[in-house]
Amino acid sequence: MPKKKISKETLSHSFHSKKFLSIQEAIKKGRGRVSLHGWCYRERGSKELRFLVLRDSSSIIQCVVEKGRVAEDVWRHAERVRIETSLELRGMLKKDTRAPTGYEVIVEDLQIIGTCENFPIQKDQSVEFLADNRHLWLRSRRMTAILKIRSTIFGAIHQYFRSHGFYEYQSPILQPTQSEGGSSVFTVPYFGDTLFLAQTWQLQAEPAIFSLERIYTLAPSFRAEKSKTSRHLTEYWHAEMEMAWSTFEDIQGHAEGVIKACVKEVLRQNKEELQILERDPKKLQPTVTKAFPRTTYTEMVERLQKKGMALSWGKDLRTEEEDALSEWYDTPVIVTRYPKEVKAFYMKEDPENPRVVLGFDVIAPEHYGEIVGASQREEDIHKLEENLRGYGEDPKNYGFYLDTRRYGSVPHGGFGLGVERLVSWICGLENIKDAIAFPRTVLRYRP
Ligand code: 4AD
Ligand code: MG
């Protein structure tokens, strides 16, 4: 069949109107007549003159309407513009160092597209109010900047794995078993049975490495932990990878690699957004240029004890201990070989020391806590069964998983990266809730 030719002209017309520049494009152009559309970000003025700051996804720009210089109906429209009114305008662009982004548009024509009632969000509103009005707060410059950085990070994760020979693969969200500990699993009634929301993709991901060898995903995970901390969501996005024939070092290398790739891309693409968030890029630079330190749990416990912290070998590191050790580094740090009792049933026992597992956490700098949880996977089916029983689980329910060890098992491992934890650290956020558009926590699940 002959291919139908689509001209460039047809394409651009059917996808967007060429008439309008983005504010950023207009600022780049620097002078001349421009048509813009967006929302009113701020407005003030007198009976003769109105200053409207226009906002779109790219930037903001000051637009001036002078009563004496525009048609009567244009002035009437300008008078009716309120904060968050959507509008189109045309005018002459010029440099103005007093304007917020250094340029100003002298308006010739203006039309209201969507009128706006009194916008509920004003200056100095409480965190709770902004959370209740999240659907409107997303328009703020702060949230826009965070969401752009988040988008860069999602892109960088896909790019990293795809360029390292990983296939994108999807596990089910509705799962027949739990995997990371029963206390943090959501149950779902399911036609007379009970299922669980995925805490991880892992148990249904491992079977797929026997087909694809290297796989990754970027998908929601769910945790029913009642933790009301600035690091816990009940629904979060999880970047996970699983790799056949891997060594423990390979998994550490990819965890370091993907974090570096994300930070590098944000530093390259999001200078302005970091500035809006008042995040100093210098704090992130070492992550790109330096190798992440690799240390062991045992070494960290000894160092923390020497520092006077009361902790004993065998207990998981708590928030305050992770925070204390992160102060020794200006990049994320890889902590390996945790005690077996504190980690999940699938982690491989260290052949050189059966008390610890070949698992690691990556701890972010600046008190952002654990961003990656990872391990080599236990290949010994009997150890897996024993571990499951130890956690009060019936190995029979894990038959599909244990089969992966029965039929041509290979050394393998993987990790899970909490994307909102990474976004929080990169953006320097106070609370993980701002790292996602509509956060879900124990107390916050609307709108
Ligand atoms: O350490 P976790 O529980 O590891 C796993 O789920 C493994 N199965 C991953 C794997 O090997 N494929 O979770 C991984 C990461 C944590 O390091 C953290 O960054 C994030 O997921 N995370 C959370 N993020 C936000 N809110 C929560 N409640 C989180 N729980 C875990
Ligand atoms: Mg963990």
Short mmCIF file of C-alpha atoms and ligand atoms in Angstrom, two decimals:
data_model
loop_
_atom_site.label_atom_id
_atom_site.label_comp_id
_atom_site.label_asym_id
_atom_site.label_seq_id
_atom_site.Cartn_x
_atom_site.Cartn_y
_atom_site.Cartn_z
CA MET A 1 0.00 0.00 0.00
CA PRO A 2 1.48 3.39 -0.89
CA LYS A 3 2.27 5.51 2.17
CA LYS A 4 0.14 8.59 2.47
CA LYS A 5 2.32 11.62 2.69
CA ILE A 6 1.59 13.98 5.56
CA SER A 7 3.16 17.35 5.08
CA LYS A 8 4.87 19.11 7.97
CA GLU A 9 2.33 21.88 7.63
CA THR A 10 -0.63 19.55 8.28
CA LEU A 11 1.10 18.01 11.28
CA SER A 12 1.89 21.21 13.10
CA HIS A 13 -1.62 22.55 12.50
CA SER A 14 -3.31 19.45 13.77
CA PHE A 15 -1.21 19.28 16.94
CA HIS A 16 -0.94 22.88 18.10
CA SER A 17 -1.60 26.37 17.04
CA LYS A 18 1.59 27.91 15.69
CA LYS A 19 0.31 31.36 16.50
CA PHE A 20 1.30 31.30 20.16
CA LEU A 21 4.79 31.28 21.58
CA SER A 22 5.48 29.95 25.04
CA ILE A 23 6.58 32.67 27.44
CA GLN A 24 10.05 31.17 27.48
CA GLU A 25 10.22 31.24 23.67
CA ALA A 26 9.08 34.86 23.71
CA ILE A 27 11.76 35.82 26.24
CA LYS A 28 14.34 34.06 24.07
CA LYS A 29 13.13 36.01 21.04
CA GLY A 30 13.63 39.17 23.07
CA ARG A 31 11.73 41.70 20.97
CA GLY A 32 8.98 42.21 18.42
CA ARG A 33 5.31 41.32 18.31
CA VAL A 34 4.26 38.15 20.17
CA SER A 35 1.05 36.23 20.85
CA LEU A 36 0.88 34.48 24.21
CA HIS A 37 -1.68 32.52 26.16
CA GLY A 38 -1.78 31.44 29.76
CA TRP A 39 -3.17 32.34 33.15
CA CYS A 40 -2.99 35.51 35.17
CA TYR A 41 -0.41 35.02 37.91
CA ARG A 42 -0.63 38.46 39.49
CA GLU A 43 -2.53 41.63 38.70
CA ARG A 44 -2.52 45.20 39.89
CA GLY A 45 -3.12 48.62 38.44
CA SER A 46 -5.17 51.76 38.30
CA LYS A 47 -8.04 53.17 36.26
CA GLU A 48 -5.66 53.88 33.40
CA LEU A 49 -3.05 51.14 33.58
CA ARG A 50 -3.06 47.43 34.37
CA PHE A 51 -0.07 45.21 35.08
CA LEU A 52 -0.89 41.57 34.43
CA VAL A 53 1.76 38.93 35.07
CA LEU A 54 1.01 36.08 32.69
CA ARG A 55 1.96 32.52 33.58
CA ASP A 56 2.26 29.43 31.41
CA SER A 57 4.06 26.13 31.94
CA SER A 58 7.34 27.66 30.83
CA SER A 59 7.69 30.93 32.77
CA ILE A 60 6.03 34.22 33.75
CA ILE A 61 6.09 37.61 32.06
CA GLN A 62 4.74 41.05 32.89
CA CYS A 63 2.15 42.45 30.48
CA VAL A 64 1.04 46.07 30.55
CA VAL A 65 -2.34 47.31 29.31
CA GLU A 66 -2.73 51.04 28.96
CA LYS A 67 -6.30 52.30 28.63
CA GLY A 68 -5.41 55.06 26.20
CA ARG A 69 -3.53 52.73 23.84
CA VAL A 70 -5.99 49.85 23.33
CA ALA A 71 -9.51 49.48 21.92
CA GLU A 72 -12.35 49.91 24.37
CA ASP A 73 -13.31 46.22 24.46
CA VAL A 74 -9.68 45.21 25.07
CA TRP A 75 -9.55 47.51 28.10
CA ARG A 76 -12.86 46.05 29.36
CA HIS A 77 -11.40 42.55 29.12
CA ALA A 78 -8.24 43.66 30.88
CA GLU A 79 -10.28 45.13 33.72
CA ARG A 80 -12.05 41.81 34.25
CA VAL A 81 -8.85 39.75 34.52
CA ARG A 82 -8.43 38.21 37.97
CA ILE A 83 -5.79 35.87 39.33
CA GLU A 84 -5.99 32.59 37.35
CA THR A 85 -8.21 33.96 34.59
CA SER A 86 -7.08 32.30 31.37
CA LEU A 87 -6.42 34.61 28.46
CA GLU A 88 -4.83 35.21 25.10
CA LEU A 89 -2.95 38.37 24.28
CA ARG A 90 -0.85 39.99 21.58
CA GLY A 91 1.63 42.80 22.06
CA MET A 92 5.13 44.19 21.64
CA LEU A 93 7.87 42.64 23.67
CA LYS A 94 10.62 44.74 25.19
CA LYS A 95 13.39 44.48 27.75
CA ASP A 96 12.54 45.81 31.20
CA THR A 97 14.93 45.10 34.00
CA ARG A 98 12.27 45.95 36.62
CA ALA A 99 9.90 43.21 35.38
CA PRO A 100 10.09 39.84 37.18
CA THR A 101 11.69 37.93 34.27
CA GLY A 102 13.42 40.92 32.67
CA TYR A 103 10.89 41.48 29.84
CA GLU A 104 7.55 43.17 29.40
CA VAL A 105 4.78 42.97 26.82
CA ILE A 106 2.99 46.17 25.84
CA VAL A 107 -0.46 44.73 25.15
CA GLU A 108 -2.33 45.59 21.93
CA ASP A 109 -5.04 42.94 22.04
CA LEU A 110 -6.36 40.75 24.84
CA GLN A 111 -9.15 38.24 25.18
CA ILE A 112 -10.42 36.35 28.21
CA ILE A 113 -10.74 32.62 27.53
CA GLY A 114 -11.91 31.38 30.92
CA THR A 115 -13.17 33.71 33.62
CA CYS A 116 -12.06 33.00 37.17
CA GLU A 117 -13.98 33.23 40.41
CA ASN A 118 -12.04 34.48 43.44
CA PHE A 119 -9.08 32.10 43.44
CA PRO A 120 -9.02 30.42 46.87
CA ILE A 121 -5.23 30.38 47.17
CA GLN A 122 -3.75 33.67 48.35
CA LYS A 123 -0.49 34.50 50.07
CA ASP A 124 0.56 32.87 53.37
CA GLN A 125 -1.88 30.02 53.52
CA SER A 126 -1.44 27.07 55.86
CA VAL A 127 0.10 23.81 54.70
CA GLU A 128 -3.24 22.08 55.43
CA PHE A 129 -5.19 24.54 53.29
CA LEU A 130 -2.79 24.09 50.40
CA ALA A 131 -3.06 20.30 50.76
CA ASP A 132 -6.88 20.48 50.71
CA ASN A 133 -6.60 22.58 47.57
CA ARG A 134 -3.87 20.53 45.99
CA HIS A 135 -5.70 20.49 42.64
CA LEU A 136 -5.27 24.27 42.52
CA TRP A 137 -1.90 24.47 44.28
CA LEU A 138 -0.38 22.42 41.43
CA ARG A 139 -0.37 25.68 39.46
CA SER A 140 2.07 27.32 41.85
CA ARG A 141 5.57 28.03 40.61
CA ARG A 142 6.90 25.80 43.37
CA MET A 143 4.81 22.76 42.41
CA THR A 144 5.40 23.40 38.72
CA ALA A 145 9.17 23.37 39.35
CA ILE A 146 8.97 20.15 41.38
CA LEU A 147 6.79 18.42 38.78
CA LYS A 148 9.22 19.36 36.03
CA ILE A 149 12.16 17.93 37.98
CA ARG A 150 10.10 14.82 38.68
CA SER A 151 9.48 14.46 34.95
CA THR A 152 13.21 14.77 34.23
CA ILE A 153 13.90 12.04 36.80
CA PHE A 154 11.32 9.66 35.31
CA GLY A 155 12.85 10.24 31.89
CA ALA A 156 16.39 9.69 33.18
CA ILE A 157 15.43 6.39 34.84
CA HIS A 158 13.93 5.02 31.61
CA GLN A 159 16.90 6.29 29.65
CA TYR A 160 19.43 4.76 32.05
CA PHE A 161 17.96 1.28 32.05
CA ARG A 162 17.15 1.18 28.35
CA SER A 163 20.68 2.24 27.47
CA HIS A 164 22.09 -0.52 29.69
CA GLY A 165 20.27 -3.38 28.01
CA PHE A 166 17.23 -3.63 30.30
CA TYR A 167 13.74 -4.38 29.03
CA GLU A 168 10.79 -2.58 30.56
CA TYR A 169 8.58 -5.20 32.20
CA GLN A 170 5.39 -5.00 34.29
CA SER A 171 4.33 -7.01 37.33
CA PRO A 172 0.74 -7.12 38.62
CA ILE A 173 -0.42 -4.61 41.23
CA LEU A 174 -2.95 -7.11 42.62
CA GLN A 175 -0.88 -9.85 44.17
CA PRO A 176 -1.59 -13.18 45.87
CA THR A 177 1.19 -12.85 48.48
CA GLN A 178 2.96 -10.17 50.46
CA SER A 179 6.71 -9.82 50.09
CA GLU A 180 8.16 -7.07 52.29
CA GLY A 181 6.52 -7.93 55.62
CA GLY A 182 2.85 -8.37 56.45
CA SER A 183 2.58 -5.26 58.61
CA SER A 184 2.84 -2.94 55.65
CA VAL A 185 0.56 -4.64 53.14
CA PHE A 186 -2.83 -3.37 51.97
CA THR A 187 -5.47 -6.05 51.52
CA VAL A 188 -8.10 -5.91 48.80
CA PRO A 189 -11.34 -7.91 48.88
CA TYR A 190 -11.38 -9.91 45.68
CA PHE A 191 -14.52 -11.88 44.78
CA GLY A 192 -14.58 -13.71 48.09
CA ASP A 193 -10.80 -14.01 48.33
CA THR A 194 -8.21 -11.52 49.66
CA LEU A 195 -5.43 -10.05 47.56
CA PHE A 196 -2.65 -7.58 48.36
CA LEU A 197 -1.56 -4.36 46.69
CA ALA A 198 2.01 -4.67 45.38
CA GLN A 199 4.67 -3.60 47.88
CA THR A 200 7.19 -4.38 45.17
CA TRP A 201 7.20 -5.94 41.73
CA GLN A 202 9.83 -8.37 42.79
CA LEU A 203 8.19 -11.77 43.23
CA GLN A 204 6.55 -11.62 39.80
CA ALA A 205 9.64 -9.95 38.33
CA GLU A 206 12.18 -12.63 39.21
CA PRO A 207 10.41 -15.25 37.01
CA ALA A 208 10.82 -12.91 34.02
CA ILE A 209 14.63 -12.71 34.18
CA PHE A 210 14.63 -16.29 32.91
CA SER A 211 13.16 -14.87 29.76
CA LEU A 212 14.51 -11.30 29.43
CA GLU A 213 17.57 -11.45 31.76
CA ARG A 214 17.65 -7.69 32.49
CA ILE A 215 14.40 -5.96 33.35
CA TYR A 216 13.19 -2.77 35.01
CA THR A 217 9.96 -1.04 35.86
CA LEU A 218 8.65 2.30 37.01
CA ALA A 219 5.34 1.67 38.76
CA PRO A 220 3.38 2.43 41.91
CA SER A 221 4.02 0.44 45.09
CA PHE A 222 1.86 0.50 48.19
CA ARG A 223 2.78 0.42 51.87
CA ALA A 224 0.27 0.36 54.69
CA GLU A 225 2.82 1.45 57.30
CA LYS A 226 1.28 3.77 59.84
CA SER A 227 4.44 5.90 59.72
CA LYS A 228 3.60 9.58 59.82
CA THR A 229 7.07 10.76 58.85
CA SER A 230 8.26 13.17 56.20
CA ARG A 231 9.59 10.14 54.24
CA HIS A 232 6.59 7.83 54.02
CA LEU A 233 3.81 7.67 51.48
CA THR A 234 1.27 4.87 51.30
CA GLU A 235 1.40 5.00 47.49
CA TYR A 236 4.73 5.76 45.90
CA TRP A 237 6.49 5.24 42.58
CA HIS A 238 9.06 2.52 42.61
CA ALA A 239 11.89 2.16 40.07
CA GLU A 240 12.93 -1.46 40.27
CA MET A 241 15.39 -3.60 38.37
CA GLU A 242 16.19 -7.29 38.34
CA MET A 243 19.16 -8.85 36.62
CA ALA A 244 20.20 -12.42 35.80
CA TRP A 245 23.86 -13.49 36.20
CA SER A 246 24.55 -10.46 38.37
CA THR A 247 27.15 -10.12 41.07
CA PHE A 248 26.43 -8.19 44.27
CA GLU A 249 28.77 -5.49 42.91
CA ASP A 250 26.82 -5.26 39.62
CA ILE A 251 23.65 -4.37 41.52
CA GLN A 252 25.49 -1.71 43.53
CA GLY A 253 26.95 -0.32 40.32
CA HIS A 254 23.53 0.08 38.69
CA ALA A 255 22.02 1.68 41.80
CA GLU A 256 24.85 4.20 41.77
CA GLY A 257 24.57 4.59 37.99
CA VAL A 258 20.87 5.39 37.90
CA ILE A 259 21.09 7.88 40.78
CA LYS A 260 24.01 9.62 39.09
CA ALA A 261 22.09 9.72 35.80
CA CYS A 262 19.06 11.34 37.49
CA VAL A 263 21.09 13.99 39.29
CA LYS A 264 23.11 14.74 36.17
CA GLU A 265 19.99 15.23 34.04
CA VAL A 266 18.36 17.50 36.63
CA LEU A 267 21.52 19.62 36.83
CA ARG A 268 21.52 19.83 33.03
CA GLN A 269 17.81 20.43 32.38
CA ASN A 270 16.43 22.08 35.50
CA LYS A 271 18.70 24.95 36.55
CA GLU A 272 15.78 27.37 36.68
CA GLU A 273 13.58 25.00 38.66
CA LEU A 274 16.34 24.42 41.22
CA GLN A 275 16.63 28.17 41.53
CA ILE A 276 12.87 28.56 42.08
CA LEU A 277 13.16 25.94 44.84
CA GLU A 278 16.24 27.69 46.25
CA ARG A 279 18.12 24.41 45.95
CA ASP A 280 21.88 24.86 45.70
CA PRO A 281 23.14 22.73 42.77
CA LYS A 282 26.57 22.59 44.42
CA LYS A 283 25.07 20.25 47.00
CA LEU A 284 24.22 17.79 44.21
CA GLN A 285 27.39 18.06 42.15
CA PRO A 286 29.54 15.56 44.17
CA THR A 287 26.98 12.83 43.43
CA VAL A 288 27.77 13.16 39.73
CA THR A 289 31.55 13.41 40.01
CA LYS A 290 32.51 11.19 42.96
CA ALA A 291 32.26 7.43 43.46
CA PHE A 292 29.73 6.55 46.18
CA PRO A 293 31.44 5.27 49.32
CA ARG A 294 30.71 1.61 50.03
CA THR A 295 30.73 0.45 53.61
CA THR A 296 29.20 -2.29 55.75
CA TYR A 297 26.44 -2.26 58.31
CA THR A 298 28.89 -3.57 60.93
CA GLU A 299 31.36 -0.77 60.26
CA MET A 300 28.59 1.83 60.47
CA VAL A 301 27.31 0.41 63.77
CA GLU A 302 30.82 0.62 65.24
CA ARG A 303 31.29 4.19 64.05
CA LEU A 304 27.89 5.26 65.37
CA GLN A 305 28.58 3.60 68.71
CA LYS A 306 31.91 5.46 68.93
CA LYS A 307 29.96 8.64 68.32
CA GLY A 308 27.99 7.80 71.47
CA MET A 309 24.80 6.56 69.85
CA ALA A 310 23.04 3.75 71.67
CA LEU A 311 22.51 1.00 69.15
CA SER A 312 23.36 -2.66 69.13
CA TRP A 313 24.45 -4.96 66.34
CA GLY A 314 21.45 -6.82 64.96
CA LYS A 315 18.90 -4.01 64.98
CA ASP A 316 17.91 -2.21 61.79
CA LEU A 317 19.26 1.32 61.42
CA ARG A 318 16.69 3.88 62.53
CA THR A 319 16.06 7.27 61.03
CA GLU A 320 18.36 9.08 63.46
CA GLU A 321 21.18 6.62 62.79
CA GLU A 322 20.81 6.89 59.01
CA ASP A 323 20.80 10.67 59.37
CA ALA A 324 23.90 10.64 61.57
CA LEU A 325 25.91 8.47 59.19
CA SER A 326 24.80 10.46 56.14
CA GLU A 327 26.57 13.47 57.67
CA TRP A 328 29.93 11.80 57.00
CA TYR A 329 29.36 11.96 53.22
CA ASP A 330 28.43 14.48 50.53
CA THR A 331 27.14 11.79 48.15
CA PRO A 332 24.78 8.89 48.73
CA VAL A 333 26.46 6.06 50.64
CA ILE A 334 26.05 2.32 50.01
CA VAL A 335 25.68 0.30 53.22
CA THR A 336 26.00 -3.47 52.68
CA ARG A 337 25.62 -6.73 54.62
CA TYR A 338 22.82 -6.13 57.11
CA PRO A 339 21.90 -8.73 59.75
CA LYS A 340 19.68 -11.43 58.30
CA GLU A 341 16.87 -10.83 60.83
CA VAL A 342 16.18 -7.26 59.73
CA LYS A 343 15.91 -7.93 56.00
CA ALA A 344 13.41 -9.63 53.68
CA PHE A 345 13.21 -13.42 53.23
CA TYR A 346 14.59 -13.40 49.68
CA MET A 347 17.98 -11.82 50.43
CA LYS A 348 20.97 -14.07 49.88
CA GLU A 349 22.94 -15.20 52.90
CA ASP A 350 26.55 -14.04 52.71
CA PRO A 351 28.60 -17.21 52.00
CA GLU A 352 31.37 -15.74 54.16
CA ASN A 353 29.17 -14.87 57.14
CA PRO A 354 25.75 -16.51 57.59
CA ARG A 355 24.65 -13.81 60.07
CA VAL A 356 24.43 -11.18 57.33
CA VAL A 357 22.88 -10.94 53.88
CA LEU A 358 24.22 -9.71 50.56
CA GLY A 359 21.81 -6.83 50.69
CA PHE A 360 22.41 -3.09 50.68
CA ASP A 361 20.64 0.19 51.24
CA VAL A 362 21.63 3.47 49.63
CA ILE A 363 21.36 6.31 52.12
CA ALA A 364 20.95 9.81 50.69
CA PRO A 365 22.94 12.79 52.01
CA GLU A 366 21.41 15.67 53.99
CA HIS A 367 19.05 13.55 56.11
CA TYR A 368 16.92 12.14 53.28
CA GLY A 369 17.29 8.55 54.45
CA GLU A 370 17.10 5.30 52.51
CA ILE A 371 16.48 5.77 48.81
CA VAL A 372 17.33 2.27 47.59
CA GLY A 373 16.79 -1.20 49.05
CA ALA A 374 18.55 -4.07 47.25
CA SER A 375 20.06 -7.52 47.34
CA GLN A 376 21.44 -10.56 45.65
CA ARG A 377 18.64 -13.12 45.77
CA GLU A 378 18.83 -16.32 47.79
CA GLU A 379 19.14 -19.25 45.35
CA ASP A 380 18.96 -22.06 47.93
CA ILE A 381 15.34 -23.21 47.92
CA HIS A 382 15.59 -24.74 51.40
CA LYS A 383 16.89 -21.51 52.89
CA LEU A 384 14.06 -19.62 51.22
CA GLU A 385 11.48 -22.01 52.68
CA GLU A 386 13.08 -21.74 56.10
CA ASN A 387 13.11 -17.92 55.90
CA LEU A 388 9.45 -17.84 54.86
CA ARG A 389 8.47 -20.02 57.80
CA GLY A 390 10.52 -17.76 60.04
CA TYR A 391 8.35 -14.84 58.90
CA GLY A 392 5.16 -16.82 59.58
CA GLU A 393 4.51 -17.46 55.90
CA ASP A 394 3.45 -20.77 54.39
CA PRO A 395 5.93 -21.70 51.63
CA LYS A 396 3.08 -23.41 49.77
CA ASN A 397 1.68 -19.98 48.88
CA TYR A 398 4.99 -19.10 47.26
CA GLY A 399 5.14 -22.14 44.96
CA PHE A 400 5.40 -20.01 41.82
CA TYR A 401 8.33 -18.11 43.31
CA LEU A 402 10.15 -21.19 44.56
CA ASP A 403 9.85 -22.71 41.07
CA THR A 404 12.32 -20.09 39.86
CA ARG A 405 14.91 -21.88 42.03
CA ARG A 406 13.83 -25.31 40.78
CA TYR A 407 14.09 -24.78 37.06
CA GLY A 408 17.49 -23.51 35.99
CA SER A 409 18.20 -21.00 38.73
CA VAL A 410 20.99 -18.48 38.16
CA PRO A 411 22.72 -15.92 40.41
CA HIS A 412 20.66 -12.76 40.27
CA GLY A 413 19.74 -9.63 42.16
CA GLY A 414 17.92 -6.35 42.00
CA PHE A 415 16.91 -3.18 43.74
CA GLY A 416 14.04 -0.81 44.35
CA LEU A 417 14.47 2.95 44.31
CA GLY A 418 11.82 5.12 45.94
CA VAL A 419 11.31 7.82 43.33
CA GLU A 420 9.67 10.36 45.67
CA ARG A 421 12.53 9.96 48.14
CA LEU A 422 14.94 10.75 45.31
CA VAL A 423 12.83 13.70 44.13
CA SER A 424 12.66 15.00 47.73
CA TRP A 425 16.40 14.94 48.14
CA ILE A 426 17.21 16.37 44.71
CA CYS A 427 14.69 19.20 45.20
CA GLY A 428 15.64 19.69 48.87
CA LEU A 429 12.01 19.26 50.03
CA GLU A 430 10.96 19.28 53.65
CA ASN A 431 8.31 16.64 53.14
CA ILE A 432 7.93 13.77 50.67
CA LYS A 433 4.31 14.83 50.09
CA ASP A 434 5.51 17.62 47.81
CA ALA A 435 7.36 15.15 45.60
CA ILE A 436 4.11 13.83 44.08
CA ALA A 437 1.05 15.60 42.68
CA PHE A 438 -1.60 14.00 44.90
CA PRO A 439 0.11 12.45 47.94
CA ARG A 440 -1.37 9.48 49.74
CA THR A 441 -0.39 9.11 53.38
CA VAL A 442 -2.04 7.72 56.50
CA LEU A 443 -3.78 11.03 57.11
CA ARG A 444 -3.91 12.59 53.65
CA TYR A 445 -5.73 10.88 50.78
CA ARG A 446 -7.93 13.66 49.33
CA PRO A 447 -8.29 15.21 46.81
O1 4AD B 1 13.58 -1.36 50.78
P1 4AD B 1 12.30 -1.74 50.11
O2 4AD B 1 11.18 -2.20 50.96
O3 4AD B 1 12.71 -2.84 49.04
C1 4AD B 1 11.87 -3.53 48.24
O4 4AD B 1 10.67 -3.37 48.12
C2 4AD B 1 12.58 -4.49 47.32
N1 4AD B 1 11.67 -5.58 46.97
C3 4AD B 1 13.07 -3.76 46.11
C4 4AD B 1 13.75 -4.66 45.13
O5 4AD B 1 14.78 -5.21 45.45
N2 4AD B 1 13.21 -4.79 43.95
O6 4AD B 1 11.79 -0.53 49.24
C5 4AD B 1 12.61 0.03 48.24
C6 4AD B 1 12.61 1.54 48.31
C7 4AD B 1 13.12 2.10 49.63
O7 4AD B 1 14.52 2.15 49.64
C8 4AD B 1 12.51 3.49 49.63
O8 4AD B 1 13.27 4.37 48.83
C9 4AD B 1 11.18 3.26 48.93
O9 4AD B 1 11.27 2.03 48.23
N3 4AD B 1 10.10 3.18 49.92
C10 4AD B 1 9.21 4.16 50.15
N4 4AD B 1 9.07 5.38 49.61
C11 4AD B 1 8.06 6.17 50.07
N5 4AD B 1 7.19 5.77 51.02
C12 4AD B 1 7.29 4.55 51.59
N6 4AD B 1 6.42 4.17 52.53
C13 4AD B 1 8.34 3.68 51.16
N7 4AD B 1 8.73 2.43 51.49
C14 4AD B 1 9.79 2.14 50.72
MG MG B 2 14.34 -1.07 52.69
#
